[in-house]
């Protein structure tokens, strides 16, 4: 019998708009390689930029929040595995899956740890260092509860894996490190890319609706005057989907600070640019823009938060900086020095092939999934806290959802 994966998505994947969209398609490709039938469910509206899942032989279903129709649907699909896209989806639908498909493996793809991003945002906006109490938000409690209720949670960053296991003592049996999964890069590929002398200008990229990306643009605005003074011929081209009015207001032709908006082909703009700038002030997970810059041979200058969890002990493909002054200095150096630039490009290829090449992770992950399917009851019995959190006295989201459904006449 063919195994069946049901994905409950927060949104419909947009790989050209967000790193989360690319991540979702990587997971889909991995399960399809194992010949899973795949169904994608979401209550969100599709946009013109949503990936055409049907073209990949994926069944799609629109679902409603707080509606009993989901129960009939999930029973009819009878999935081997349900994958929740972020903890909010597990909160909303996890209890329904547990109730109507008790033998289905429940997996949470965290994307990144939302409570970590929230803690860093709080500290950043208060202009202070992060303290332990920042972690312990309502988001933290909700996300940790979701992790415990699931049979397995996918963690994209080594830093986040360490935070969960060492700081918060989450058992490794319910966590699995699974970073971005990409194809290896060859020297032949590298030699086909435009050379240092055939590139011009700086670039930055990121979905404008994502608050850390917007704060990154504001950081760039602060730094750009000093970079432009040293490199008067240079421009900074800032790309990103869902451009906002406040972002458009930062556009300054005479200063070479150019807000460009959405780009259809990242490769096109990356291949003509010389350096990517990403002074990311806070965030979590892995940064898709930095991974793509490595894939396309584009060196970058970023922050410690930006580079977190990506290079391990390997040399970065550019510079990791700690201050605004250092960021400006390193951006200028990387833009002017061909030897430094070429070494940075080579470092990026090494990082990709050593730390994100998909064959390094696929077999171990599929083995783990198969073990769960075979020995699910025993696995759940070892997850004592997960059993506690499934008790009806702690299922407020379940009963709130039932009340809303009843109130709406569903």
mmCIF file of C-alpha atoms in Angstrom:
data_model
loop_
_atom_site.group_PDB
_atom_site.id
_atom_site.type_symbol
_atom_site.label_atom_id
_atom_site.label_comp_id
_atom_site.label_asym_id
_atom_site.label_seq_id
_atom_site.Cartn_x
_atom_site.Cartn_y
_atom_site.Cartn_z
ATOM 1 C CA UNK A 1 0.000 0.000 0.000
ATOM 2 C CA UNK A 2 1.379 3.419 -0.962
ATOM 3 C CA UNK A 3 2.319 5.622 1.969
ATOM 4 C CA UNK A 4 0.474 8.910 2.175
ATOM 5 C CA UNK A 5 1.817 12.234 3.478
ATOM 6 C CA UNK A 6 -0.624 15.010 4.334
ATOM 7 C CA UNK A 7 0.883 18.476 4.772
ATOM 8 C CA UNK A 8 -1.124 21.129 6.606
ATOM 9 C CA UNK A 9 0.317 24.417 5.428
ATOM 10 C CA UNK A 10 0.164 27.819 7.064
ATOM 11 C CA UNK A 11 0.269 29.240 3.540
ATOM 12 C CA UNK A 12 0.566 27.854 0.022
ATOM 13 C CA UNK A 13 4.299 27.592 -0.815
ATOM 14 C CA UNK A 14 5.888 30.525 -2.638
ATOM 15 C CA UNK A 15 9.493 29.451 -3.272
ATOM 16 C CA UNK A 16 10.277 32.657 -5.160
ATOM 17 C CA UNK A 17 9.044 34.777 -2.259
ATOM 18 C CA UNK A 18 10.239 33.074 0.913
ATOM 19 C CA UNK A 19 12.855 30.626 2.168
ATOM 20 C CA UNK A 20 10.011 28.775 3.902
ATOM 21 C CA UNK A 21 8.468 28.130 0.496
ATOM 22 C CA UNK A 22 11.719 26.676 -0.805
ATOM 23 C CA UNK A 23 12.075 24.563 2.327
ATOM 24 C CA UNK A 24 8.594 23.122 1.858
ATOM 25 C CA UNK A 25 9.333 22.089 -1.734
ATOM 26 C CA UNK A 26 12.553 20.424 -0.566
ATOM 27 C CA UNK A 27 10.568 18.330 1.915
ATOM 28 C CA UNK A 28 7.991 17.465 -0.725
ATOM 29 C CA UNK A 29 10.729 16.333 -3.125
ATOM 30 C CA UNK A 30 12.256 14.163 -0.405
ATOM 31 C CA UNK A 31 8.981 12.347 0.274
ATOM 32 C CA UNK A 32 8.206 12.001 -3.422
ATOM 33 C CA UNK A 33 11.596 10.366 -3.895
ATOM 34 C CA UNK A 34 10.341 7.746 -1.426
ATOM 35 C CA UNK A 35 7.188 7.362 -3.570
ATOM 36 C CA UNK A 36 4.780 8.883 -1.060
ATOM 37 C CA UNK A 37 1.424 10.090 -2.257
ATOM 38 C CA UNK A 38 1.151 13.723 -1.086
ATOM 39 C CA UNK A 39 -1.828 15.898 -0.222
ATOM 40 C CA UNK A 40 -1.438 19.572 0.703
ATOM 41 C CA UNK A 41 -4.094 21.245 2.853
ATOM 42 C CA UNK A 42 -4.362 24.901 3.790
ATOM 43 C CA UNK A 43 -6.947 27.412 4.926
ATOM 44 C CA UNK A 44 -4.986 30.293 3.369
ATOM 45 C CA UNK A 45 -5.866 31.922 0.080
ATOM 46 C CA UNK A 46 -3.677 31.113 -2.892
ATOM 47 C CA UNK A 47 -1.909 33.992 -4.616
ATOM 48 C CA UNK A 48 -0.673 34.398 -8.156
ATOM 49 C CA UNK A 49 2.784 33.510 -6.828
ATOM 50 C CA UNK A 50 1.776 30.226 -5.168
ATOM 51 C CA UNK A 51 3.649 27.224 -6.521
ATOM 52 C CA UNK A 52 1.451 25.017 -8.780
ATOM 53 C CA UNK A 53 1.481 21.911 -6.599
ATOM 54 C CA UNK A 54 -0.863 20.060 -8.941
ATOM 55 C CA UNK A 55 1.901 20.146 -11.568
ATOM 56 C CA UNK A 56 3.906 17.892 -9.240
ATOM 57 C CA UNK A 57 0.997 15.424 -8.871
ATOM 58 C CA UNK A 58 0.111 16.730 -5.415
ATOM 59 C CA UNK A 59 -3.540 16.727 -4.346
ATOM 60 C CA UNK A 60 -4.683 20.027 -2.857
ATOM 61 C CA UNK A 61 -7.560 20.751 -0.494
ATOM 62 C CA UNK A 62 -8.844 24.012 0.926
ATOM 63 C CA UNK A 63 -9.754 23.567 4.595
ATOM 64 C CA UNK A 64 -11.634 25.775 7.046
ATOM 65 C CA UNK A 65 -10.560 26.832 10.505
ATOM 66 C CA UNK A 66 -12.637 25.564 13.413
ATOM 67 C CA UNK A 67 -14.793 23.443 11.159
ATOM 68 C CA UNK A 68 -15.776 19.795 11.577
ATOM 69 C CA UNK A 69 -15.464 19.209 7.837
ATOM 70 C CA UNK A 70 -11.742 18.705 8.460
ATOM 71 C CA UNK A 71 -12.540 15.590 10.500
ATOM 72 C CA UNK A 72 -14.264 13.903 7.562
ATOM 73 C CA UNK A 73 -11.482 14.923 5.198
ATOM 74 C CA UNK A 74 -8.633 13.610 7.314
ATOM 75 C CA UNK A 75 -10.487 10.353 7.916
ATOM 76 C CA UNK A 76 -10.995 9.900 4.195
ATOM 77 C CA UNK A 77 -7.336 10.611 3.422
ATOM 78 C CA UNK A 78 -6.056 8.141 6.040
ATOM 79 C CA UNK A 79 -2.470 9.498 5.998
ATOM 80 C CA UNK A 80 0.574 7.581 7.137
ATOM 81 C CA UNK A 81 2.106 10.908 8.200
ATOM 82 C CA UNK A 82 0.757 14.391 8.826
ATOM 83 C CA UNK A 83 3.287 17.218 8.594
ATOM 84 C CA UNK A 84 2.324 20.466 10.317
ATOM 85 C CA UNK A 85 3.862 23.582 8.795
ATOM 86 C CA UNK A 86 4.759 25.592 11.939
ATOM 87 C CA UNK A 87 3.374 25.075 15.437
ATOM 88 C CA UNK A 88 0.241 27.161 14.830
ATOM 89 C CA UNK A 89 -1.044 24.502 12.438
ATOM 90 C CA UNK A 90 -0.449 21.788 15.007
ATOM 91 C CA UNK A 91 -2.401 23.819 17.583
ATOM 92 C CA UNK A 92 -5.297 24.218 15.209
ATOM 93 C CA UNK A 93 -5.473 20.735 13.671
ATOM 94 C CA UNK A 94 -3.248 18.430 15.735
ATOM 95 C CA UNK A 95 -5.971 17.355 18.146
ATOM 96 C CA UNK A 96 -8.272 16.536 15.228
ATOM 97 C CA UNK A 97 -5.601 14.368 13.601
ATOM 98 C CA UNK A 98 -4.902 12.620 16.928
ATOM 99 C CA UNK A 99 -8.598 11.981 17.473
ATOM 100 C CA UNK A 100 -9.547 10.719 14.010
ATOM 101 C CA UNK A 101 -6.240 9.167 12.854
ATOM 102 C CA UNK A 102 -4.591 7.977 16.094
ATOM 103 C CA UNK A 103 -2.074 5.746 14.311
ATOM 104 C CA UNK A 104 -0.830 8.510 12.017
ATOM 105 C CA UNK A 105 2.677 9.843 12.665
ATOM 106 C CA UNK A 106 2.526 13.556 13.522
ATOM 107 C CA UNK A 107 5.527 15.641 12.461
ATOM 108 C CA UNK A 108 6.090 19.332 13.136
ATOM 109 C CA UNK A 109 8.255 21.325 10.750
ATOM 110 C CA UNK A 110 9.209 24.245 12.973
ATOM 111 C CA UNK A 111 10.693 26.233 10.006
ATOM 112 C CA UNK A 112 12.565 28.149 12.687
ATOM 113 C CA UNK A 113 11.966 28.502 16.412
ATOM 114 C CA UNK A 114 9.376 31.247 16.654
ATOM 115 C CA UNK A 115 10.033 31.798 20.356
ATOM 116 C CA UNK A 116 13.729 32.416 19.652
ATOM 117 C CA UNK A 117 12.916 35.013 17.008
ATOM 118 C CA UNK A 118 10.397 36.621 19.374
ATOM 119 C CA UNK A 119 12.916 36.779 22.229
ATOM 120 C CA UNK A 120 15.542 38.380 20.026
ATOM 121 C CA UNK A 121 13.044 40.853 18.614
ATOM 122 C CA UNK A 122 12.019 41.913 22.115
ATOM 123 C CA UNK A 123 15.627 42.501 23.172
ATOM 124 C CA UNK A 124 16.516 44.272 19.920
ATOM 125 C CA UNK A 125 13.594 46.685 20.050
ATOM 126 C CA UNK A 126 14.419 47.503 23.672
ATOM 127 C CA UNK A 127 18.045 48.103 22.665
ATOM 128 C CA UNK A 128 19.516 45.629 25.127
ATOM 129 C CA UNK A 129 21.125 42.207 25.298
ATOM 130 C CA UNK A 130 18.911 39.130 25.338
ATOM 131 C CA UNK A 131 18.338 37.583 28.772
ATOM 132 C CA UNK A 132 16.947 34.160 29.616
ATOM 133 C CA UNK A 133 13.552 35.524 30.646
ATOM 134 C CA UNK A 134 13.045 36.771 27.072
ATOM 135 C CA UNK A 135 12.692 33.167 25.955
ATOM 136 C CA UNK A 136 9.822 32.432 28.326
ATOM 137 C CA UNK A 137 7.062 34.131 26.369
ATOM 138 C CA UNK A 138 3.605 32.846 25.554
ATOM 139 C CA UNK A 139 4.996 31.849 22.149
ATOM 140 C CA UNK A 140 7.650 29.724 23.899
ATOM 141 C CA UNK A 141 5.049 27.836 25.929
ATOM 142 C CA UNK A 142 2.835 27.234 22.917
ATOM 143 C CA UNK A 143 5.689 26.138 20.651
ATOM 144 C CA UNK A 144 7.256 23.800 23.214
ATOM 145 C CA UNK A 145 3.864 22.239 23.914
ATOM 146 C CA UNK A 146 3.427 21.642 20.196
ATOM 147 C CA UNK A 147 6.863 20.024 19.948
ATOM 148 C CA UNK A 148 6.022 17.663 22.799
ATOM 149 C CA UNK A 149 2.612 16.736 21.358
ATOM 150 C CA UNK A 150 4.167 15.693 18.049
ATOM 151 C CA UNK A 151 6.003 12.448 17.412
ATOM 152 C CA UNK A 152 8.887 14.290 15.774
ATOM 153 C CA UNK A 153 9.866 17.916 15.196
ATOM 154 C CA UNK A 154 12.181 19.002 12.405
ATOM 155 C CA UNK A 155 14.811 21.518 13.507
ATOM 156 C CA UNK A 156 16.531 23.446 10.722
ATOM 157 C CA UNK A 157 19.491 24.884 12.633
ATOM 158 C CA UNK A 158 22.211 23.277 14.749
ATOM 159 C CA UNK A 159 22.045 26.273 17.082
ATOM 160 C CA UNK A 160 18.325 25.694 17.646
ATOM 161 C CA UNK A 161 18.898 21.975 18.166
ATOM 162 C CA UNK A 162 21.445 22.795 20.865
ATOM 163 C CA UNK A 163 19.140 25.370 22.465
ATOM 164 C CA UNK A 164 16.298 22.859 22.753
ATOM 165 C CA UNK A 165 18.351 19.927 23.995
ATOM 166 C CA UNK A 166 20.809 21.688 26.304
ATOM 167 C CA UNK A 167 19.001 24.758 27.594
ATOM 168 C CA UNK A 168 15.468 23.346 27.669
ATOM 169 C CA UNK A 169 16.295 19.638 28.049
ATOM 170 C CA UNK A 170 14.045 18.417 25.238
ATOM 171 C CA UNK A 171 14.721 14.740 24.553
ATOM 172 C CA UNK A 172 16.531 14.162 21.255
ATOM 173 C CA UNK A 173 14.173 11.253 20.463
ATOM 174 C CA UNK A 174 11.435 13.733 19.449
ATOM 175 C CA UNK A 175 13.751 16.099 17.525
ATOM 176 C CA UNK A 176 15.491 15.691 14.185
ATOM 177 C CA UNK A 177 18.046 18.056 12.662
ATOM 178 C CA UNK A 178 17.134 18.604 9.026
ATOM 179 C CA UNK A 179 18.628 21.740 7.403
ATOM 180 C CA UNK A 180 18.140 23.041 3.872
ATOM 181 C CA UNK A 181 18.536 20.186 1.364
ATOM 182 C CA UNK A 182 20.268 21.254 -1.848
ATOM 183 C CA UNK A 183 22.192 19.824 -4.765
ATOM 184 C CA UNK A 184 26.004 19.752 -4.627
ATOM 185 C CA UNK A 185 27.957 22.401 -6.522
ATOM 186 C CA UNK A 186 30.810 21.490 -8.852
ATOM 187 C CA UNK A 187 33.878 23.450 -9.934
ATOM 188 C CA UNK A 188 32.472 23.341 -13.468
ATOM 189 C CA UNK A 189 29.386 25.156 -12.260
ATOM 190 C CA UNK A 190 31.514 27.724 -10.473
ATOM 191 C CA UNK A 191 33.561 28.393 -13.588
ATOM 192 C CA UNK A 192 30.394 29.152 -15.566
ATOM 193 C CA UNK A 193 29.368 31.978 -13.258
ATOM 194 C CA UNK A 194 30.206 35.617 -14.070
ATOM 195 C CA UNK A 195 33.633 36.677 -12.829
ATOM 196 C CA UNK A 196 34.469 39.421 -10.339
ATOM 197 C CA UNK A 197 35.206 41.924 -13.095
ATOM 198 C CA UNK A 198 31.885 41.236 -14.830
ATOM 199 C CA UNK A 199 29.799 42.133 -11.793
ATOM 200 C CA UNK A 200 28.708 45.443 -10.309
ATOM 201 C CA UNK A 201 26.853 46.857 -7.324
ATOM 202 C CA UNK A 202 25.578 45.504 -4.027
ATOM 203 C CA UNK A 203 22.355 43.594 -3.538
ATOM 204 C CA UNK A 204 20.026 42.711 -0.670
ATOM 205 C CA UNK A 205 16.914 40.557 -0.825
ATOM 206 C CA UNK A 206 14.068 39.489 1.443
ATOM 207 C CA UNK A 207 10.271 39.399 1.782
ATOM 208 C CA UNK A 208 9.285 42.871 3.033
ATOM 209 C CA UNK A 209 6.426 41.495 5.147
ATOM 210 C CA UNK A 210 8.916 39.579 7.319
ATOM 211 C CA UNK A 211 9.840 41.988 10.124
ATOM 212 C CA UNK A 212 13.529 40.945 10.425
ATOM 213 C CA UNK A 213 13.914 41.661 6.697
ATOM 214 C CA UNK A 214 12.433 45.133 7.129
ATOM 215 C CA UNK A 215 14.777 45.825 10.038
ATOM 216 C CA UNK A 216 17.639 44.659 7.811
ATOM 217 C CA UNK A 217 16.667 47.275 5.221
ATOM 218 C CA UNK A 218 16.699 49.935 7.943
ATOM 219 C CA UNK A 219 20.176 48.783 8.987
ATOM 220 C CA UNK A 220 21.327 49.072 5.381
ATOM 221 C CA UNK A 221 19.971 52.603 5.196
ATOM 222 C CA UNK A 222 22.136 53.542 8.180
ATOM 223 C CA UNK A 223 25.267 51.943 6.704
ATOM 224 C CA UNK A 224 24.886 52.933 3.075
ATOM 225 C CA UNK A 225 26.106 56.548 3.294
ATOM 226 C CA UNK A 226 29.562 55.415 4.476
ATOM 227 C CA UNK A 227 29.811 52.672 1.846
ATOM 228 C CA UNK A 228 28.700 55.039 -0.916
ATOM 229 C CA UNK A 229 31.268 57.619 0.157
ATOM 230 C CA UNK A 230 34.086 55.073 -0.308
ATOM 231 C CA UNK A 231 32.573 53.604 -3.491
ATOM 232 C CA UNK A 232 30.779 56.473 -5.279
ATOM 233 C CA UNK A 233 30.073 54.377 -8.391
ATOM 234 C CA UNK A 234 28.342 51.604 -6.445
ATOM 235 C CA UNK A 235 24.600 51.136 -5.989
ATOM 236 C CA UNK A 236 22.579 49.037 -3.577
ATOM 237 C CA UNK A 237 19.682 47.163 -5.184
ATOM 238 C CA UNK A 238 17.139 45.910 -2.642
ATOM 239 C CA UNK A 239 14.758 43.198 -3.835
ATOM 240 C CA UNK A 240 11.884 41.459 -2.093
ATOM 241 C CA UNK A 241 8.299 40.327 -2.494
ATOM 242 C CA UNK A 242 5.341 42.150 -0.976
ATOM 243 C CA UNK A 243 7.003 45.561 -1.002
ATOM 244 C CA UNK A 244 5.410 48.031 1.411
ATOM 245 C CA UNK A 245 4.789 51.770 1.069
ATOM 246 C CA UNK A 246 7.221 52.536 3.885
ATOM 247 C CA UNK A 247 9.905 50.598 2.012
ATOM 248 C CA UNK A 248 9.221 52.488 -1.221
ATOM 249 C CA UNK A 249 9.771 55.746 0.643
ATOM 250 C CA UNK A 250 13.405 54.798 1.272
ATOM 251 C CA UNK A 251 14.163 54.703 -2.467
ATOM 252 C CA UNK A 252 16.773 57.349 -3.370
ATOM 253 C CA UNK A 253 18.062 57.405 -6.942
ATOM 254 C CA UNK A 254 20.703 60.067 -6.293
ATOM 255 C CA UNK A 255 22.166 58.061 -3.398
ATOM 256 C CA UNK A 256 22.120 54.771 -5.300
ATOM 257 C CA UNK A 257 19.800 53.268 -2.648
ATOM 258 C CA UNK A 258 17.291 51.509 -4.878
ATOM 259 C CA UNK A 259 14.186 49.656 -3.685
ATOM 260 C CA UNK A 260 13.432 47.232 -6.527
ATOM 261 C CA UNK A 261 10.655 44.993 -5.204
ATOM 262 C CA UNK A 262 9.891 41.465 -6.359
ATOM 263 C CA UNK A 263 12.285 39.584 -8.620
ATOM 264 C CA UNK A 264 11.145 36.611 -10.711
ATOM 265 C CA UNK A 265 14.568 35.024 -11.186
ATOM 266 C CA UNK A 266 16.971 35.364 -8.269
ATOM 267 C CA UNK A 267 19.767 33.915 -10.430
ATOM 268 C CA UNK A 268 19.549 36.840 -12.835
ATOM 269 C CA UNK A 269 20.108 39.546 -10.231
ATOM 270 C CA UNK A 270 22.607 37.502 -8.204
ATOM 271 C CA UNK A 271 24.756 36.829 -11.274
ATOM 272 C CA UNK A 272 25.207 40.482 -12.102
ATOM 273 C CA UNK A 273 25.813 41.637 -8.507
ATOM 274 C CA UNK A 274 29.183 41.705 -6.773
ATOM 275 C CA UNK A 275 28.323 41.482 -3.049
ATOM 276 C CA UNK A 276 25.182 40.650 -1.055
ATOM 277 C CA UNK A 277 24.623 42.706 2.099
ATOM 278 C CA UNK A 278 22.621 41.217 4.970
ATOM 279 C CA UNK A 279 23.128 43.017 8.329
ATOM 280 C CA UNK A 280 20.347 40.940 9.903
ATOM 281 C CA UNK A 281 19.732 42.313 13.425
ATOM 282 C CA UNK A 282 17.637 39.444 14.779
ATOM 283 C CA UNK A 283 15.841 36.320 13.652
ATOM 284 C CA UNK A 284 16.011 32.546 13.882
ATOM 285 C CA UNK A 285 16.526 29.461 11.747
ATOM 286 C CA UNK A 286 18.692 29.491 8.618
ATOM 287 C CA UNK A 287 18.691 32.407 6.219
ATOM 288 C CA UNK A 288 17.612 31.383 2.727
ATOM 289 C CA UNK A 289 19.107 34.481 1.121
ATOM 290 C CA UNK A 290 22.567 33.534 2.410
ATOM 291 C CA UNK A 291 22.237 29.938 1.256
ATOM 292 C CA UNK A 292 21.215 31.142 -2.208
ATOM 293 C CA UNK A 293 24.110 33.585 -2.330
ATOM 294 C CA UNK A 294 26.468 30.638 -1.787
ATOM 295 C CA UNK A 295 24.695 28.568 -4.426
ATOM 296 C CA UNK A 296 25.092 31.352 -6.981
ATOM 297 C CA UNK A 297 28.679 32.189 -6.105
ATOM 298 C CA UNK A 298 27.821 35.571 -4.601
ATOM 299 C CA UNK A 299 29.918 36.502 -1.525
ATOM 300 C CA UNK A 300 28.179 38.318 1.304
ATOM 301 C CA UNK A 301 28.649 40.407 4.419
ATOM 302 C CA UNK A 302 26.293 39.576 7.266
ATOM 303 C CA UNK A 303 25.830 39.543 11.040
ATOM 304 C CA UNK A 304 26.381 36.774 13.574
ATOM 305 C CA UNK A 305 22.612 36.181 13.643
ATOM 306 C CA UNK A 306 22.591 35.984 9.843
ATOM 307 C CA UNK A 307 25.328 33.373 9.682
ATOM 308 C CA UNK A 308 24.115 31.380 12.686
ATOM 309 C CA UNK A 309 24.021 27.622 12.174
ATOM 310 C CA UNK A 310 25.336 27.736 8.611
ATOM 311 C CA UNK A 311 29.110 27.387 8.356
ATOM 312 C CA UNK A 312 30.054 25.354 11.432
ATOM 313 C CA UNK A 313 33.860 25.420 11.668
ATOM 314 C CA UNK A 314 34.266 26.329 7.981
ATOM 315 C CA UNK A 315 35.324 29.747 6.713
ATOM 316 C CA UNK A 316 32.458 32.065 5.784
ATOM 317 C CA UNK A 317 31.802 33.097 2.188
ATOM 318 C CA UNK A 318 32.628 36.717 2.924
ATOM 319 C CA UNK A 319 32.508 38.345 6.333
ATOM 320 C CA UNK A 320 30.567 37.978 9.584
ATOM 321 C CA UNK A 321 30.520 41.314 11.403
ATOM 322 C CA UNK A 322 29.530 42.565 14.856
ATOM 323 C CA UNK A 323 29.361 46.350 14.492
ATOM 324 C CA UNK A 324 28.112 48.876 11.965
ATOM 325 C CA UNK A 325 31.646 50.166 11.415
ATOM 326 C CA UNK A 326 33.005 46.678 10.788
ATOM 327 C CA UNK A 327 30.127 45.933 8.411
ATOM 328 C CA UNK A 328 30.931 49.028 6.325
ATOM 329 C CA UNK A 329 34.650 48.249 6.243
ATOM 330 C CA UNK A 330 34.197 44.615 5.220
ATOM 331 C CA UNK A 331 31.612 45.489 2.554
ATOM 332 C CA UNK A 332 34.117 47.876 0.962
ATOM 333 C CA UNK A 333 36.946 45.333 1.170
ATOM 334 C CA UNK A 334 34.924 42.537 -0.394
ATOM 335 C CA UNK A 335 33.729 44.819 -3.172
ATOM 336 C CA UNK A 336 37.231 46.016 -4.096
ATOM 337 C CA UNK A 337 39.516 43.033 -3.499
ATOM 338 C CA UNK A 338 39.238 40.351 -6.197
ATOM 339 C CA UNK A 339 41.453 37.842 -4.378
ATOM 340 C CA UNK A 340 39.407 38.103 -1.186
ATOM 341 C CA UNK A 341 36.193 37.899 -3.224
ATOM 342 C CA UNK A 342 37.265 34.742 -5.053
ATOM 343 C CA UNK A 343 38.257 33.018 -1.823
ATOM 344 C CA UNK A 344 34.909 33.972 -0.298
ATOM 345 C CA UNK A 345 33.103 32.487 -3.293
ATOM 346 C CA UNK A 346 35.064 29.254 -2.940
ATOM 347 C CA UNK A 347 34.255 29.125 0.802
ATOM 348 C CA UNK A 348 30.549 29.286 -0.004
ATOM 349 C CA UNK A 349 30.769 26.293 -2.321
ATOM 350 C CA UNK A 350 32.537 24.325 0.417
ATOM 351 C CA UNK A 351 29.817 25.196 2.935
ATOM 352 C CA UNK A 352 27.074 24.064 0.557
ATOM 353 C CA UNK A 353 28.731 20.757 -0.304
ATOM 354 C CA UNK A 354 29.831 19.970 3.248
ATOM 355 C CA UNK A 355 26.827 21.057 5.263
ATOM 356 C CA UNK A 356 23.704 21.232 3.082
ATOM 357 C CA UNK A 357 24.120 18.660 0.307
ATOM 358 C CA UNK A 358 20.880 16.725 0.471
ATOM 359 C CA UNK A 359 22.336 13.210 0.252
ATOM 360 C CA UNK A 360 23.999 13.817 3.646
ATOM 361 C CA UNK A 361 20.605 13.892 5.369
ATOM 362 C CA UNK A 362 18.004 12.060 3.290
ATOM 363 C CA UNK A 363 18.751 8.455 4.275
ATOM 364 C CA UNK A 364 18.935 9.133 8.005
ATOM 365 C CA UNK A 365 15.679 11.062 7.951
ATOM 366 C CA UNK A 366 13.752 8.426 5.990
ATOM 367 C CA UNK A 367 15.133 5.720 8.289
ATOM 368 C CA UNK A 368 13.842 7.674 11.284
ATOM 369 C CA UNK A 369 10.420 8.053 9.688
ATOM 370 C CA UNK A 370 10.195 4.348 8.901
ATOM 371 C CA UNK A 371 11.142 3.469 12.472
ATOM 372 C CA UNK A 372 8.394 5.724 13.795
ATOM 373 C CA UNK A 373 5.771 4.153 11.566
ATOM 374 C CA UNK A 374 6.739 0.650 12.712
ATOM 375 C CA UNK A 375 7.153 1.381 16.440
ATOM 376 C CA UNK A 376 4.894 4.389 17.011
ATOM 377 C CA UNK A 377 3.193 3.173 20.179
ATOM 378 C CA UNK A 378 6.461 2.501 21.985
ATOM 379 C CA UNK A 379 7.862 5.843 20.823
ATOM 380 C CA UNK A 380 4.863 7.683 22.235
ATOM 381 C CA UNK A 381 5.066 5.806 25.518
ATOM 382 C CA UNK A 382 8.583 7.161 26.005
ATOM 383 C CA UNK A 383 7.376 10.733 25.414
ATOM 384 C CA UNK A 384 5.714 11.134 28.809
ATOM 385 C CA UNK A 385 5.216 14.877 28.627
ATOM 386 C CA UNK A 386 3.626 14.518 25.219
ATOM 387 C CA UNK A 387 1.108 12.095 26.740
ATOM 388 C CA UNK A 388 0.330 14.597 29.494
ATOM 389 C CA UNK A 389 -0.242 17.409 26.995
ATOM 390 C CA UNK A 390 -2.706 15.235 25.074
ATOM 391 C CA UNK A 391 -4.891 14.953 28.179
ATOM 392 C CA UNK A 392 -8.272 16.634 27.753
ATOM 393 C CA UNK A 393 -7.734 18.981 30.711
ATOM 394 C CA UNK A 394 -4.891 20.662 28.811
ATOM 395 C CA UNK A 395 -6.544 20.870 25.409
ATOM 396 C CA UNK A 396 -7.940 24.391 25.522
ATOM 397 C CA UNK A 397 -7.422 24.882 21.780
ATOM 398 C CA UNK A 398 -9.486 21.778 21.071
ATOM 399 C CA UNK A 399 -12.455 22.887 23.121
ATOM 400 C CA UNK A 400 -12.262 26.484 21.936
ATOM 401 C CA UNK A 401 -12.326 25.191 18.361
ATOM 402 C CA UNK A 402 -15.307 22.955 19.140
ATOM 403 C CA UNK A 403 -17.126 25.899 20.719
ATOM 404 C CA UNK A 404 -16.469 28.116 17.673
ATOM 405 C CA UNK A 405 -17.632 25.346 15.317
ATOM 406 C CA UNK A 406 -20.820 24.885 17.374
ATOM 407 C CA UNK A 407 -21.411 28.654 17.538
ATOM 408 C CA UNK A 408 -21.016 28.892 13.744
ATOM 409 C CA UNK A 409 -23.438 26.039 13.211
ATOM 410 C CA UNK A 410 -20.773 23.690 11.821
#
